[in-house]
Amino acid sequence: MTANPHIVVCDDEPDLRDTVAEYLERNGYAVTTADAGPALREIVDTQPVDVVILDIRMPGEDGLSLARYMREHSKVAIIMLTGSAEIIDRVVGLEIGADDYIAKPVDLRELLARVKAVLRRTSGHDQVIGQGDHLGPHVVRFGNCRLDLETHKLFDPDGLDIAITPMEFRLLKVFADNRGKTLNRDQLLELAHDRGWDPFDRSIDIRISRLRKKIENDPSKPEVIKTIRGVGYLYS
């Protein structure tokens, strides 16, 4: 694995391919581009690769076939890139083994968030690249705080233990496992495995408010766990 995560962008549209590659390089990643299946296969077969951003609809061998090949021959993370409005393409991609997908036109900030999330889930890379701040594979950063997934403990910047309840730990772990994804209340309920909550009340909001007091520099202006108005919450 390279010092900085190695990402391959495979798309038959040169402008999109180059734009995505340039943006990811500016954010500290090593990037290689491929215009079609043969180039991608050669890269994956001969170089260590952490993430492949793969267009579903390409001339010749399509992205679904390439994703199936990579899943059979490697553990590389795959983010499907699609302009298709058909849900079936996304479903098939995920069933084949893709880790995530993003629709065109691509929002570069969203794509970056999804890359970081996939890296955290699949390779233990720290979400902050190039700052010399190497966290272990079982430690997740929430702002200036660190969550140890093995000991179920939250630490402040000085390494002091911050008291959290079991439910607060489960919520933080849900956000860590879904970095870059907006989660609504029902999803948080399901993923946190607490069936005692009423999805129609404000229990989740109250708990997240309490968590913000522990992890945010300014809880009134949250930057770690953000509110996406009318949708839910986002850990980015």
C-alpha positions as a LaTeX table, in Angstrom:
\begin{tabular}{lrrr}
\hline
Residue & $x$ (\AA) & $y$ (\AA) & $z$ (\AA) \\
\hline
Met1 & 0.00 & 0.00 & 0.00 \\
Thr2 & 1.38 & 3.42 & $-0.89$ \\
Ala3 & 2.24 & 6.13 & 1.65 \\
Asn4 & $-0.85$ & 7.99 & 0.55 \\
Pro5 & $-3.84$ & 5.97 & $-0.63$ \\
His6 & $-3.69$ & 5.09 & $-4.33$ \\
Ile7 & $-6.92$ & 5.79 & $-6.21$ \\
Val8 & $-7.70$ & 4.80 & $-9.80$ \\
Val9 & $-10.28$ & 6.83 & $-11.72$ \\
Cys10 & $-11.73$ & 4.84 & $-14.61$ \\
Asp11 & $-14.10$ & 6.73 & $-16.91$ \\
Asp12 & $-14.32$ & 7.10 & $-20.67$ \\
Glu13 & $-15.03$ & 10.86 & $-20.40$ \\
Pro14 & $-11.62$ & 12.62 & $-20.43$ \\
Asp15 & $-12.84$ & 15.88 & $-18.87$ \\
Leu16 & $-14.55$ & 14.16 & $-15.96$ \\
Arg17 & $-11.69$ & 11.73 & $-15.47$ \\
Asp18 & $-9.08$ & 14.50 & $-15.34$ \\
Thr19 & $-11.19$ & 16.79 & $-13.15$ \\
Val20 & $-11.75$ & 14.09 & $-10.54$ \\
Ala21 & $-8.10$ & 13.06 & $-10.63$ \\
Glu22 & $-6.85$ & 16.61 & $-10.18$ \\
Tyr23 & $-9.23$ & 17.25 & $-7.26$ \\
Leu24 & $-8.19$ & 14.06 & $-5.44$ \\
Glu25 & $-4.49$ & 14.82 & $-6.00$ \\
Arg26 & $-4.98$ & 18.27 & $-4.47$ \\
Asn27 & $-6.40$ & 16.52 & $-1.42$ \\
Gly28 & $-3.33$ & 14.39 & $-0.91$ \\
Tyr29 & $-4.06$ & 11.17 & $-2.80$ \\
Ala30 & $-1.96$ & 9.33 & $-5.37$ \\
Val31 & $-4.14$ & 9.04 & $-8.49$ \\
Thr32 & $-3.89$ & 7.03 & $-11.70$ \\
Thr33 & $-6.41$ & 7.32 & $-14.53$ \\
Ala34 & $-7.78$ & 4.71 & $-16.92$ \\
Asp35 & $-10.02$ & 5.24 & $-19.92$ \\
Ala36 & $-11.39$ & 1.71 & $-20.24$ \\
Gly37 & $-11.29$ & $-1.86$ & $-18.99$ \\
Pro38 & $-7.91$ & $-2.97$ & $-20.40$ \\
Ala39 & $-6.06$ & $-0.05$ & $-18.79$ \\
Leu40 & $-7.83$ & $-0.59$ & $-15.48$ \\
Arg41 & $-7.09$ & $-4.32$ & $-15.45$ \\
Glu42 & $-3.40$ & $-3.68$ & $-16.06$ \\
Ile43 & $-3.20$ & $-1.14$ & $-13.23$ \\
Val44 & $-5.04$ & $-3.32$ & $-10.72$ \\
Asp45 & $-3.01$ & $-6.40$ & $-11.68$ \\
Thr46 & 0.38 & $-4.69$ & $-11.44$ \\
Gln47 & 0.08 & $-1.99$ & $-8.76$ \\
Pro48 & $-1.22$ & $-1.73$ & $-5.20$ \\
Val49 & $-4.57$ & 0.09 & $-5.38$ \\
Asp50 & $-6.77$ & 1.20 & $-2.49$ \\
Val51 & $-9.88$ & 2.54 & $-4.26$ \\
Val52 & $-11.23$ & 2.35 & $-7.80$ \\
Ile53 & $-13.75$ & 4.98 & $-8.89$ \\
Leu54 & $-15.46$ & 3.18 & $-11.74$ \\
Asp55 & $-17.96$ & 4.39 & $-14.32$ \\
Ile56 & $-20.75$ & 1.87 & $-14.88$ \\
Arg57 & $-21.52$ & 2.81 & $-18.49$ \\
Met58 & $-18.43$ & 2.62 & $-20.71$ \\
Pro59 & $-17.86$ & 1.41 & $-24.29$ \\
Gly60 & $-16.62$ & $-2.16$ & $-24.49$ \\
Glu61 & $-16.47$ & $-3.87$ & $-21.12$ \\
Asp62 & $-18.81$ & $-2.05$ & $-18.76$ \\
Gly63 & $-18.21$ & $-1.12$ & $-15.14$ \\
Leu64 & $-20.33$ & $-3.92$ & $-13.71$ \\
Ser65 & $-18.22$ & $-6.55$ & $-15.46$ \\
Leu66 & $-15.02$ & $-4.84$ & $-14.28$ \\
Ala67 & $-16.32$ & $-4.61$ & $-10.73$ \\
Arg68 & $-17.09$ & $-8.33$ & $-10.77$ \\
Tyr69 & $-13.56$ & $-9.07$ & $-12.02$ \\
Met70 & $-11.92$ & $-6.92$ & $-9.34$ \\
Arg71 & $-14.03$ & $-8.38$ & $-6.56$ \\
Glu72 & $-13.03$ & $-11.88$ & $-7.64$ \\
His73 & $-9.33$ & $-11.07$ & $-7.86$ \\
Ser74 & $-8.64$ & $-8.41$ & $-5.23$ \\
Lys75 & $-9.87$ & $-6.64$ & $-2.11$ \\
Val76 & $-9.73$ & $-3.16$ & $-3.66$ \\
Ala77 & $-12.55$ & $-0.83$ & $-2.63$ \\
Ile78 & $-14.93$ & 0.13 & $-5.45$ \\
Ile79 & $-17.04$ & 3.25 & $-5.82$ \\
Met80 & $-19.40$ & 3.05 & $-8.80$ \\
Leu81 & $-19.89$ & 6.21 & $-10.81$ \\
Thr82 & $-23.08$ & 6.35 & $-12.82$ \\
Gly83 & $-25.15$ & 8.73 & $-14.88$ \\
Ser84 & $-27.97$ & 6.22 & $-14.98$ \\
Ala85 & $-31.23$ & 7.04 & $-13.24$ \\
Glu86 & $-32.07$ & 3.35 & $-13.06$ \\
Ile87 & $-31.81$ & 2.00 & $-9.53$ \\
Ile88 & $-31.16$ & $-1.49$ & $-10.94$ \\
Asp89 & $-27.61$ & $-0.52$ & $-11.96$ \\
Arg90 & $-26.83$ & 0.63 & $-8.45$ \\
Val91 & $-28.40$ & $-2.44$ & $-6.87$ \\
Val92 & $-26.48$ & $-4.81$ & $-9.16$ \\
Gly93 & $-23.25$ & $-2.93$ & $-8.49$ \\
Leu94 & $-23.68$ & $-3.24$ & $-4.74$ \\
Glu95 & $-24.65$ & $-6.90$ & $-5.03$ \\
Ile96 & $-21.51$ & $-7.59$ & $-7.07$ \\
Gly97 & $-19.48$ & $-6.14$ & $-4.23$ \\
Ala98 & $-19.09$ & $-2.40$ & $-4.85$ \\
Asp99 & $-18.58$ & $-0.47$ & $-1.62$ \\
Asp100 & $-20.49$ & 2.66 & $-2.60$ \\
Tyr101 & $-21.81$ & 4.61 & $-5.57$ \\
Ile102 & $-22.24$ & 8.23 & $-6.60$ \\
Ala103 & $-24.37$ & 9.63 & $-9.40$ \\
Lys104 & $-23.35$ & 12.05 & $-12.14$ \\
Pro105 & $-23.04$ & 14.99 & $-12.30$ \\
Val106 & $-20.40$ & 14.44 & $-9.66$ \\
Asp107 & $-20.21$ & 16.71 & $-6.64$ \\
Leu108 & $-16.47$ & 16.61 & $-5.90$ \\
Arg109 & $-16.87$ & 17.29 & $-2.19$ \\
Glu110 & $-19.34$ & 14.44 & $-1.85$ \\
Leu111 & $-17.04$ & 12.14 & $-3.81$ \\
Leu112 & $-14.13$ & 13.05 & $-1.53$ \\
Ala113 & $-16.25$ & 12.30 & 1.53 \\
Arg114 & $-17.22$ & 8.91 & 0.11 \\
Val115 & $-13.60$ & 8.07 & $-0.71$ \\
Lys116 & $-12.60$ & 8.86 & 2.86 \\
Ala117 & $-15.47$ & 6.79 & 4.23 \\
Val118 & $-14.60$ & 3.78 & 2.07 \\
Leu119 & $-10.93$ & 4.01 & 3.04 \\
Arg120 & $-11.81$ & 4.06 & 6.70 \\
Arg121 & $-14.03$ & 1.00 & 6.37 \\
Thr122 & $-11.70$ & $-1.04$ & 4.18 \\
Ser123 & $-8.12$ & $-0.12$ & 4.99 \\
Gly124 & $-7.94$ & 1.79 & 8.26 \\
His125 & $-6.55$ & 4.95 & 6.64 \\
Asp126 & $-6.91$ & 8.08 & 8.71 \\
Gln127 & $-9.38$ & 10.53 & 7.20 \\
Val128 & $-6.84$ & 13.37 & 7.43 \\
Ile129 & $-4.14$ & 12.89 & 4.82 \\
Gly130 & $-0.72$ & 14.45 & 4.98 \\
Gln131 & $-0.80$ & 15.78 & 8.55 \\
Gly132 & 1.39 & 13.11 & 10.13 \\
Asp133 & $-1.45$ & 12.23 & 12.47 \\
His134 & $-1.52$ & 8.45 & 12.20 \\
Leu135 & $-4.29$ & 6.78 & 14.13 \\
Gly136 & $-4.54$ & 3.07 & 14.68 \\
Pro137 & $-7.06$ & 1.02 & 12.68 \\
His138 & $-9.40$ & 0.90 & 15.68 \\
Val139 & $-9.34$ & 4.62 & 16.44 \\
Val140 & $-11.65$ & 7.14 & 14.76 \\
Arg141 & $-11.27$ & 10.91 & 14.98 \\
Phe142 & $-14.29$ & 13.04 & 15.81 \\
Gly143 & $-13.06$ & 16.61 & 15.57 \\
Asn144 & $-10.31$ & 16.92 & 18.17 \\
Cys145 & $-11.51$ & 13.83 & 20.02 \\
Arg146 & $-10.68$ & 10.18 & 19.39 \\
Leu147 & $-12.99$ & 7.19 & 19.69 \\
Asp148 & $-11.39$ & 3.83 & 20.46 \\
Leu149 & $-13.62$ & 1.16 & 18.91 \\
Glu150 & $-12.01$ & $-1.64$ & 20.94 \\
Thr151 & $-12.23$ & $-0.10$ & 24.41 \\
His152 & $-15.46$ & 1.84 & 23.70 \\
Lys153 & $-13.82$ & 5.00 & 25.07 \\
Leu154 & $-13.78$ & 8.60 & 23.88 \\
Phe155 & $-10.69$ & 10.73 & 24.54 \\
Asp156 & $-10.19$ & 14.49 & 24.43 \\
Pro157 & $-7.16$ & 16.15 & 22.70 \\
Asp158 & $-5.08$ & 15.65 & 25.87 \\
Gly159 & $-5.89$ & 11.95 & 26.01 \\
Leu160 & $-8.28$ & 12.24 & 28.93 \\
Asp161 & $-11.29$ & 9.94 & 29.07 \\
Ile162 & $-14.62$ & 11.60 & 28.19 \\
Ala163 & $-17.58$ & 9.84 & 29.78 \\
Ile164 & $-20.05$ & 8.46 & 27.24 \\
Thr165 & $-23.00$ & 6.13 & 27.60 \\
Pro166 & $-23.23$ & 2.80 & 25.71 \\
Met167 & $-25.86$ & 4.37 & 23.46 \\
Glu168 & $-23.60$ & 7.34 & 22.70 \\
Phe169 & $-20.80$ & 4.94 & 21.78 \\
Arg170 & $-23.10$ & 3.04 & 19.41 \\
Leu171 & $-24.18$ & 6.28 & 17.77 \\
Leu172 & $-20.58$ & 7.39 & 17.26 \\
Lys173 & $-19.71$ & 3.99 & 15.80 \\
Val174 & $-22.66$ & 4.22 & 13.40 \\
Phe175 & $-21.40$ & 7.59 & 12.18 \\
Ala176 & $-17.85$ & 6.23 & 11.88 \\
Asp177 & $-19.07$ & 3.29 & 9.80 \\
Asn178 & $-21.06$ & 5.62 & 7.54 \\
Arg179 & $-18.74$ & 8.57 & 7.14 \\
Gly180 & $-19.85$ & 10.87 & 4.34 \\
Lys181 & $-23.41$ & 9.51 & 4.30 \\
Thr182 & $-26.47$ & 11.38 & 5.51 \\
Leu183 & $-28.45$ & 9.23 & 7.95 \\
Asn184 & $-32.05$ & 9.89 & 8.93 \\
Arg185 & $-33.56$ & 9.04 & 12.31 \\
Asp186 & $-34.93$ & 5.66 & 11.22 \\
Gln187 & $-31.52$ & 4.61 & 9.88 \\
Leu188 & $-29.82$ & 5.69 & 13.09 \\
Leu189 & $-32.37$ & 3.69 & 15.08 \\
Glu190 & $-31.80$ & 0.58 & 13.03 \\
Leu191 & $-28.02$ & 0.80 & 12.86 \\
Ala192 & $-27.63$ & 1.58 & 16.57 \\
His193 & $-29.72$ & $-1.50$ & 17.39 \\
Asp194 & $-31.83$ & 0.22 & 20.01 \\
Arg195 & $-35.43$ & $-0.79$ & 19.47 \\
Gly196 & $-36.47$ & 0.98 & 22.65 \\
Trp197 & $-36.45$ & 4.35 & 20.91 \\
Asp198 & $-39.56$ & 5.79 & 19.37 \\
Pro199 & $-38.64$ & 6.89 & 15.81 \\
Phe200 & $-41.27$ & 9.60 & 15.94 \\
Asp201 & $-39.94$ & 11.40 & 19.00 \\
Arg202 & $-36.86$ & 13.58 & 19.41 \\
Ser203 & $-34.71$ & 11.13 & 21.40 \\
Ile204 & $-32.04$ & 10.90 & 18.73 \\
Asp205 & $-31.84$ & 14.67 & 18.42 \\
Ile206 & $-31.34$ & 14.99 & 22.17 \\
Arg207 & $-28.58$ & 12.38 & 22.22 \\
Ile208 & $-26.79$ & 13.95 & 19.28 \\
Ser209 & $-27.05$ & 17.32 & 21.00 \\
Arg210 & $-25.35$ & 15.81 & 24.05 \\
Leu211 & $-22.65$ & 14.23 & 21.90 \\
Arg212 & $-21.96$ & 17.57 & 20.23 \\
Lys213 & $-21.23$ & 19.10 & 23.64 \\
Lys214 & $-18.49$ & 16.50 & 24.02 \\
Ile215 & $-16.89$ & 16.50 & 20.55 \\
Glu216 & $-17.57$ & 19.90 & 18.95 \\
Asn217 & $-15.48$ & 23.02 & 19.51 \\
Asp218 & $-18.70$ & 25.04 & 19.29 \\
Pro219 & $-21.81$ & 22.85 & 19.78 \\
Ser220 & $-24.03$ & 25.67 & 18.49 \\
Lys221 & $-22.18$ & 25.53 & 15.15 \\
Pro222 & $-21.43$ & 21.82 & 14.68 \\
Glu223 & $-18.70$ & 20.88 & 12.20 \\
Val224 & $-18.20$ & 17.21 & 13.07 \\
Ile225 & $-21.75$ & 15.86 & 13.06 \\
Lys226 & $-23.73$ & 18.19 & 10.84 \\
Thr227 & $-27.49$ & 18.59 & 10.54 \\
Ile228 & $-28.77$ & 18.20 & 6.98 \\
Arg229 & $-32.01$ & 20.10 & 7.25 \\
Gly230 & $-35.06$ & 17.97 & 6.46 \\
Val231 & $-32.98$ & 14.84 & 5.96 \\
Gly232 & $-30.87$ & 13.83 & 8.94 \\
Tyr233 & $-27.28$ & 13.93 & 10.15 \\
Leu234 & $-23.91$ & 13.76 & 8.40 \\
Tyr235 & $-20.48$ & 12.90 & 9.82 \\
Ser236 & $-18.02$ & 14.28 & 7.30 \\
\hline
\end{tabular}
